[in-house]
PDB file of C-alpha atoms and ligand atoms in Angstrom:
ATOM      1  CA  MET A  17     104.636  74.332  87.885  1.00  0.00           C
ATOM      2  CA  SER A  18     102.871  76.206  90.621  1.00  0.00           C
ATOM      3  CA  GLN A  19     104.363  76.204  94.086  1.00  0.00           C
ATOM      4  CA  PRO A  20     103.026  76.092  97.630  1.00  0.00           C
ATOM      5  CA  ALA A  21     103.191  79.287  99.674  1.00  0.00           C
ATOM      6  CA  VAL A  22     102.898  80.273 103.271  1.00  0.00           C
ATOM      7  CA  PHE A  23     100.565  83.215 103.722  1.00  0.00           C
ATOM      8  CA  LEU A  24     100.905  85.201 106.910  1.00  0.00           C
ATOM      9  CA  ASP A  25      98.410  87.469 108.566  1.00  0.00           C
ATOM     10  CA  ARG A  26     100.165  90.608 109.816  1.00  0.00           C
ATOM     11  CA  ASP A  27      98.873  92.108 113.091  1.00  0.00           C
ATOM     12  CA  GLY A  28      99.001  89.623 115.967  1.00  0.00           C
ATOM     13  CA  THR A  29     100.850  87.067 113.849  1.00  0.00           C
ATOM     14  CA  ILE A  30     104.154  88.684 112.861  1.00  0.00           C
ATOM     15  CA  ASN A  31     103.867  91.935 114.818  1.00  0.00           C
ATOM     16  CA  GLU A  32     102.298  92.756 118.162  1.00  0.00           C
ATOM     17  CA  GLN A  33      98.562  93.286 118.182  1.00  0.00           C
ATOM     18  CA  MET A  34      98.271  96.972 119.079  1.00  0.00           C
ATOM     19  CA  GLY A  35      94.832  97.869 117.774  1.00  0.00           C
ATOM     20  CA  TYR A  36      95.176 100.019 114.676  1.00  0.00           C
ATOM     21  CA  ILE A  37      98.816 100.489 113.740  1.00  0.00           C
ATOM     22  CA  ASN A  38      98.304 104.196 113.170  1.00  0.00           C
ATOM     23  CA  HIS A  39     101.953 105.204 113.554  1.00  0.00           C
ATOM     24  CA  LEU A  40     105.302 103.626 112.700  1.00  0.00           C
ATOM     25  CA  SER A  41     106.178 103.595 116.408  1.00  0.00           C
ATOM     26  CA  ARG A  42     103.361 101.104 117.046  1.00  0.00           C
ATOM     27  CA  PHE A  43     104.815  98.520 114.697  1.00  0.00           C
ATOM     28  CA  ARG A  44     106.808  95.953 116.696  1.00  0.00           C
ATOM     29  CA  LEU A  45     107.742  92.536 115.405  1.00  0.00           C
ATOM     30  CA  LEU A  46     107.012  89.567 117.636  1.00  0.00           C
ATOM     31  CA  PRO A  47     110.276  87.950 118.821  1.00  0.00           C
ATOM     32  CA  GLN A  48     110.061  84.794 116.666  1.00  0.00           C
ATOM     33  CA  ALA A  49     108.961  86.503 113.465  1.00  0.00           C
ATOM     34  CA  ILE A  50     112.396  86.932 111.888  1.00  0.00           C
ATOM     35  CA  PRO A  51     113.676  83.375 112.490  1.00  0.00           C
ATOM     36  CA  ALA A  52     110.300  81.981 111.422  1.00  0.00           C
ATOM     37  CA  ILE A  53     110.253  83.841 108.102  1.00  0.00           C
ATOM     38  CA  ARG A  54     113.945  83.108 107.526  1.00  0.00           C
ATOM     39  CA  ARG A  55     113.260  79.364 107.917  1.00  0.00           C
ATOM     40  CA  LEU A  56     110.544  79.585 105.259  1.00  0.00           C
ATOM     41  CA  ASN A  57     112.912  81.502 102.970  1.00  0.00           C
ATOM     42  CA  GLU A  58     115.612  78.881 103.457  1.00  0.00           C
ATOM     43  CA  ALA A  59     113.126  76.099 102.684  1.00  0.00           C
ATOM     44  CA  GLY A  60     112.432  77.763  99.336  1.00  0.00           C
ATOM     45  CA  LEU A  61     108.798  78.586 100.133  1.00  0.00           C
ATOM     46  CA  GLN A  62     107.102  81.733  98.931  1.00  0.00           C
ATOM     47  CA  VAL A  63     106.098  83.890 101.915  1.00  0.00           C
ATOM     48  CA  VAL A  64     103.272  86.362 101.414  1.00  0.00           C
ATOM     49  CA  VAL A  65     101.572  88.688 103.912  1.00  0.00           C
ATOM     50  CA  VAL A  66      97.808  89.131 103.528  1.00  0.00           C
ATOM     51  CA  THR A  67      96.324  91.839 105.726  1.00  0.00           C
ATOM     52  CA  ASN A  68      93.137  93.837 106.248  1.00  0.00           C
ATOM     53  CA  GLN A  69      93.975  97.464 107.035  1.00  0.00           C
ATOM     54  CA  SER A  70      90.677  99.297 107.281  1.00  0.00           C
ATOM     55  CA  GLY A  71      92.105 102.136 109.377  1.00  0.00           C
ATOM     56  CA  ALA A  72      92.769 104.267 106.301  1.00  0.00           C
ATOM     57  CA  ALA A  73      89.172 103.880 105.068  1.00  0.00           C
ATOM     58  CA  ARG A  74      87.995 104.772 108.574  1.00  0.00           C
ATOM     59  CA  GLY A  75      90.065 107.982 108.399  1.00  0.00           C
ATOM     60  CA  TYR A  76      92.402 106.973 111.238  1.00  0.00           C
ATOM     61  CA  PHE A  77      95.597 107.357 109.169  1.00  0.00           C
ATOM     62  CA  PRO A  78      96.648 108.008 105.573  1.00  0.00           C
ATOM     63  CA  ALA A  79      96.808 105.038 103.203  1.00  0.00           C
ATOM     64  CA  SER A  80     100.481 105.913 102.618  1.00  0.00           C
ATOM     65  CA  LEU A  81     101.241 104.820 106.193  1.00  0.00           C
ATOM     66  CA  VAL A  82     100.439 101.229 105.241  1.00  0.00           C
ATOM     67  CA  ASP A  83     103.156 101.353 102.582  1.00  0.00           C
ATOM     68  CA  GLU A  84     105.574 102.965 105.031  1.00  0.00           C
ATOM     69  CA  ILE A  85     104.950 100.215 107.574  1.00  0.00           C
ATOM     70  CA  HIS A  86     105.496  97.535 104.953  1.00  0.00           C
ATOM     71  CA  ALA A  87     108.747  99.168 103.831  1.00  0.00           C
ATOM     72  CA  LEU A  88     109.853  99.213 107.474  1.00  0.00           C
ATOM     73  CA  LEU A  89     108.846  95.564 107.847  1.00  0.00           C
ATOM     74  CA  GLN A  90     110.928  94.523 104.830  1.00  0.00           C
ATOM     75  CA  LYS A  91     113.868  96.560 106.133  1.00  0.00           C
ATOM     76  CA  ILE A  92     113.747  94.916 109.573  1.00  0.00           C
ATOM     77  CA  LEU A  93     113.470  91.485 107.984  1.00  0.00           C
ATOM     78  CA  ALA A  94     116.349  92.151 105.606  1.00  0.00           C
ATOM     79  CA  ALA A  95     118.565  93.067 108.558  1.00  0.00           C
ATOM     80  CA  GLY A  96     117.727  89.617 109.963  1.00  0.00           C
ATOM     81  CA  GLY A  97     118.387  87.789 106.695  1.00  0.00           C
ATOM     82  CA  ALA A  98     114.694  87.246 105.903  1.00  0.00           C
ATOM     83  CA  HIS A  99     112.286  88.590 103.304  1.00  0.00           C
ATOM     84  CA  LEU A 100     108.688  88.533 102.132  1.00  0.00           C
ATOM     85  CA  ASP A 101     107.898  87.612  98.523  1.00  0.00           C
ATOM     86  CA  GLY A 102     104.746  89.702  98.552  1.00  0.00           C
ATOM     87  CA  ILE A 103     102.508  91.867 100.697  1.00  0.00           C
ATOM     88  CA  TYR A 104      98.835  92.133  99.794  1.00  0.00           C
ATOM     89  CA  ALA A 105      96.574  94.489 101.738  1.00  0.00           C
ATOM     90  CA  CYS A 106      92.877  95.331 101.670  1.00  0.00           C
ATOM     91  CA  LEU A 107      92.561  99.009 102.576  1.00  0.00           C
ATOM     92  CA  HIS A 108      88.758  99.066 102.510  1.00  0.00           C
ATOM     93  CA  GLY A 109      86.324  99.179 105.402  1.00  0.00           C
ATOM     94  CA  PRO A 110      83.852  96.414 106.219  1.00  0.00           C
ATOM     95  CA  ALA A 111      80.962  98.483 104.824  1.00  0.00           C
ATOM     96  CA  ASP A 112      82.636  99.186 101.484  1.00  0.00           C
ATOM     97  CA  GLY A 113      81.552  95.875  99.978  1.00  0.00           C
ATOM     98  CA  CYS A 114      84.949  95.333  98.356  1.00  0.00           C
ATOM     99  CA  ALA A 115      86.037  92.002  96.878  1.00  0.00           C
ATOM    100  CA  CYS A 116      89.354  91.771  98.688  1.00  0.00           C
ATOM    101  CA  ARG A 117      88.711  92.006 102.425  1.00  0.00           C
ATOM    102  CA  LYS A 118      89.430  88.794 104.336  1.00  0.00           C
ATOM    103  CA  PRO A 119      87.701  86.346 104.871  1.00  0.00           C
ATOM    104  CA  GLN A 120      87.190  86.616 101.132  1.00  0.00           C
ATOM    105  CA  PRO A 121      90.011  84.714  99.391  1.00  0.00           C
ATOM    106  CA  TRP A 122      90.826  87.471  96.865  1.00  0.00           C
ATOM    107  CA  LEU A 123      94.198  88.545  98.350  1.00  0.00           C
ATOM    108  CA  LEU A 124      95.439  84.949  98.244  1.00  0.00           C
ATOM    109  CA  GLU A 125      94.042  84.404  94.769  1.00  0.00           C
ATOM    110  CA  GLN A 126      95.703  87.570  93.474  1.00  0.00           C
ATOM    111  CA  ALA A 127      99.037  86.480  94.948  1.00  0.00           C
ATOM    112  CA  ALA A 128      98.571  83.044  93.384  1.00  0.00           C
ATOM    113  CA  ARG A 129      98.098  84.671  89.961  1.00  0.00           C
ATOM    114  CA  ASP A 130     101.099  86.971  90.410  1.00  0.00           C
ATOM    115  CA  LEU A 131     103.489  84.389  91.865  1.00  0.00           C
ATOM    116  CA  ASN A 132     102.186  81.155  90.303  1.00  0.00           C
ATOM    117  CA  LEU A 133     101.145  79.578  93.598  1.00  0.00           C
ATOM    118  CA  ASP A 134      99.199  76.400  94.276  1.00  0.00           C
ATOM    119  CA  LEU A 135      96.658  77.398  96.929  1.00  0.00           C
ATOM    120  CA  SER A 136      95.642  73.789  97.583  1.00  0.00           C
ATOM    121  CA  ARG A 137      99.162  73.112  98.870  1.00  0.00           C
ATOM    122  CA  SER A 138      99.448  76.453 100.674  1.00  0.00           C
ATOM    123  CA  TYR A 139      98.960  77.574 104.268  1.00  0.00           C
ATOM    124  CA  LEU A 140      97.609  80.678 105.947  1.00  0.00           C
ATOM    125  CA  VAL A 141      98.820  81.434 109.462  1.00  0.00           C
ATOM    126  CA  GLY A 142      96.741  83.902 111.463  1.00  0.00           C
ATOM    127  CA  ASP A 143      95.596  84.835 114.953  1.00  0.00           C
ATOM    128  CA  ARG A 144      91.864  85.024 114.245  1.00  0.00           C
ATOM    129  CA  TYR A 145      89.180  82.597 113.180  1.00  0.00           C
ATOM    130  CA  SER A 146      88.503  84.931 110.253  1.00  0.00           C
ATOM    131  CA  ASP A 147      91.971  83.945 108.995  1.00  0.00           C
ATOM    132  CA  ILE A 148      91.031  80.271 109.303  1.00  0.00           C
ATOM    133  CA  GLN A 149      87.845  80.970 107.342  1.00  0.00           C
ATOM    134  CA  THR A 150      89.913  82.854 104.744  1.00  0.00           C
ATOM    135  CA  ALA A 151      92.168  79.839 104.317  1.00  0.00           C
ATOM    136  CA  ALA A 152      89.157  77.581 103.834  1.00  0.00           C
ATOM    137  CA  ASN A 153      87.632  79.982 101.315  1.00  0.00           C
ATOM    138  CA  ALA A 154      90.887  79.927  99.332  1.00  0.00           C
ATOM    139  CA  GLY A 155      91.220  76.132  99.502  1.00  0.00           C
ATOM    140  CA  ALA A 156      94.341  76.449 101.681  1.00  0.00           C
ATOM    141  CA  LYS A 157      95.153  75.084 105.151  1.00  0.00           C
ATOM    142  CA  GLY A 158      94.583  77.410 108.111  1.00  0.00           C
ATOM    143  CA  ILE A 159      96.852  77.492 111.134  1.00  0.00           C
ATOM    144  CA  LEU A 160      95.888  79.459 114.235  1.00  0.00           C
ATOM    145  CA  VAL A 161      98.640  81.066 116.311  1.00  0.00           C
ATOM    146  CA  LEU A 162      97.999  81.878 119.965  1.00  0.00           C
ATOM    147  CA  THR A 163      99.744  85.257 119.751  1.00  0.00           C
ATOM    148  CA  GLY A 164      97.713  88.437 119.195  1.00  0.00           C
ATOM    149  CA  TYR A 165      93.994  87.660 119.504  1.00  0.00           C
ATOM    150  CA  GLY A 166      94.703  83.945 119.083  1.00  0.00           C
ATOM    151  CA  ARG A 167      94.517  82.701 122.652  1.00  0.00           C
ATOM    152  CA  GLY A 168      91.212  84.442 123.317  1.00  0.00           C
ATOM    153  CA  GLU A 169      89.746  83.439 119.966  1.00  0.00           C
ATOM    154  CA  TYR A 170      90.728  79.810 120.582  1.00  0.00           C
ATOM    155  CA  GLU A 171      89.386  79.730 124.126  1.00  0.00           C
ATOM    156  CA  TYR A 172      86.137  81.618 123.668  1.00  0.00           C
ATOM    157  CA  LEU A 173      85.163  81.403 119.999  1.00  0.00           C
ATOM    158  CA  ARG A 174      86.311  77.916 119.050  1.00  0.00           C
ATOM    159  CA  ALA A 175      83.055  76.111 119.866  1.00  0.00           C
ATOM    160  CA  ALA A 176      80.979  78.315 117.554  1.00  0.00           C
ATOM    161  CA  GLN A 177      83.286  78.143 114.514  1.00  0.00           C
ATOM    162  CA  PRO A 178      82.262  76.221 111.390  1.00  0.00           C
ATOM    163  CA  VAL A 179      85.880  75.779 110.293  1.00  0.00           C
ATOM    164  CA  GLN A 180      88.748  74.690 112.532  1.00  0.00           C
ATOM    165  CA  PRO A 181      92.484  75.125 111.921  1.00  0.00           C
ATOM    166  CA  VAL A 182      94.519  72.131 110.801  1.00  0.00           C
ATOM    167  CA  HIS A 183      96.938  73.051 113.586  1.00  0.00           C
ATOM    168  CA  VAL A 184      97.141  75.399 116.579  1.00  0.00           C
ATOM    169  CA  ALA A 185     100.619  76.784 117.295  1.00  0.00           C
ATOM    170  CA  VAL A 186     101.889  78.819 120.224  1.00  0.00           C
ATOM    171  CA  ASP A 187     103.591  81.237 117.862  1.00  0.00           C
ATOM    172  CA  LEU A 188     104.722  81.750 114.280  1.00  0.00           C
ATOM    173  CA  LEU A 189     107.959  79.803 114.683  1.00  0.00           C
ATOM    174  CA  GLU A 190     106.116  76.706 115.896  1.00  0.00           C
ATOM    175  CA  ALA A 191     103.620  77.134 113.067  1.00  0.00           C
ATOM    176  CA  VAL A 192     106.477  77.217 110.562  1.00  0.00           C
ATOM    177  CA  GLU A 193     108.096  74.116 112.034  1.00  0.00           C
ATOM    178  CA  TRP A 194     104.753  72.291 111.749  1.00  0.00           C
ATOM    179  CA  ILE A 195     104.332  73.424 108.127  1.00  0.00           C
ATOM    180  CA  LEU A 196     107.807  72.244 107.160  1.00  0.00           C
ATOM    181  CA  GLN A 197     107.055  68.836 108.692  1.00  0.00           C
ATOM    182  CA  ASP A 198     103.661  68.720 106.996  1.00  0.00           C
ATOM    183  CA  LEU A 199     105.338  69.342 103.648  1.00  0.00           C
ATOM    184  CA  GLY A 200     107.643  66.437 104.392  1.00  0.00           C
ATOM    185  CA  GLY A 201     110.817  68.444 104.007  1.00  0.00           C
ATOM    186  CA  ASN A 202     110.274  68.580 100.259  1.00  0.00           C
ATOM    187  CA  PRO A 203     108.203  71.712  99.665  1.00  0.00           C
ATOM    188  CA  SER A 204     108.801  72.185  95.977  1.00  0.00           C
TER     189      SER A 204
HETATM  190 MG1   MG B  24      95.659  89.360 112.969  1.00  0.00          MG
HETATM  191 ZN1   ZN B  25      89.220  95.422 100.046  1.00  0.00          ZN
END
């Protein structure tokens, strides 16, 4: 039987929004990221990062850096007793016309195939309205966090958006607490 998952945007949601993360030294986890992901792990939910990383296609850094950053991310999480069940990245640029760049739902759909996930019972937490649109396109529930670009997107872009989040959270930990309540404490 397929399971619900919690998809997480990367930049601005679990690590500080620093423009392009073009060096390992620019990758810094937000303070609540480890406890938030650990809570999801403990609840038995699949946790999957879905991220657009067009910097490689733009020539700003080698594609291998994305893998290095994700290895570092897993290492930092492991030290805090947390882990990700998958990391799915689009490395293309906006002009490449690829199938996987958010807000297209492909990254979530691929994860659902690989991990046997039920997208209709899943969540995507992100700091941009494009993440909320991605969730809608995948048939999942979108939650906006006010970290990263979130506060500005919520204040200045909200009125013009066709799709609104099911919840707005100050940070990832509050988003996770809301998700666990929404699932009624019985996620699987
Ligand atoms: Mg983001
Ligand atoms: Zn792509």
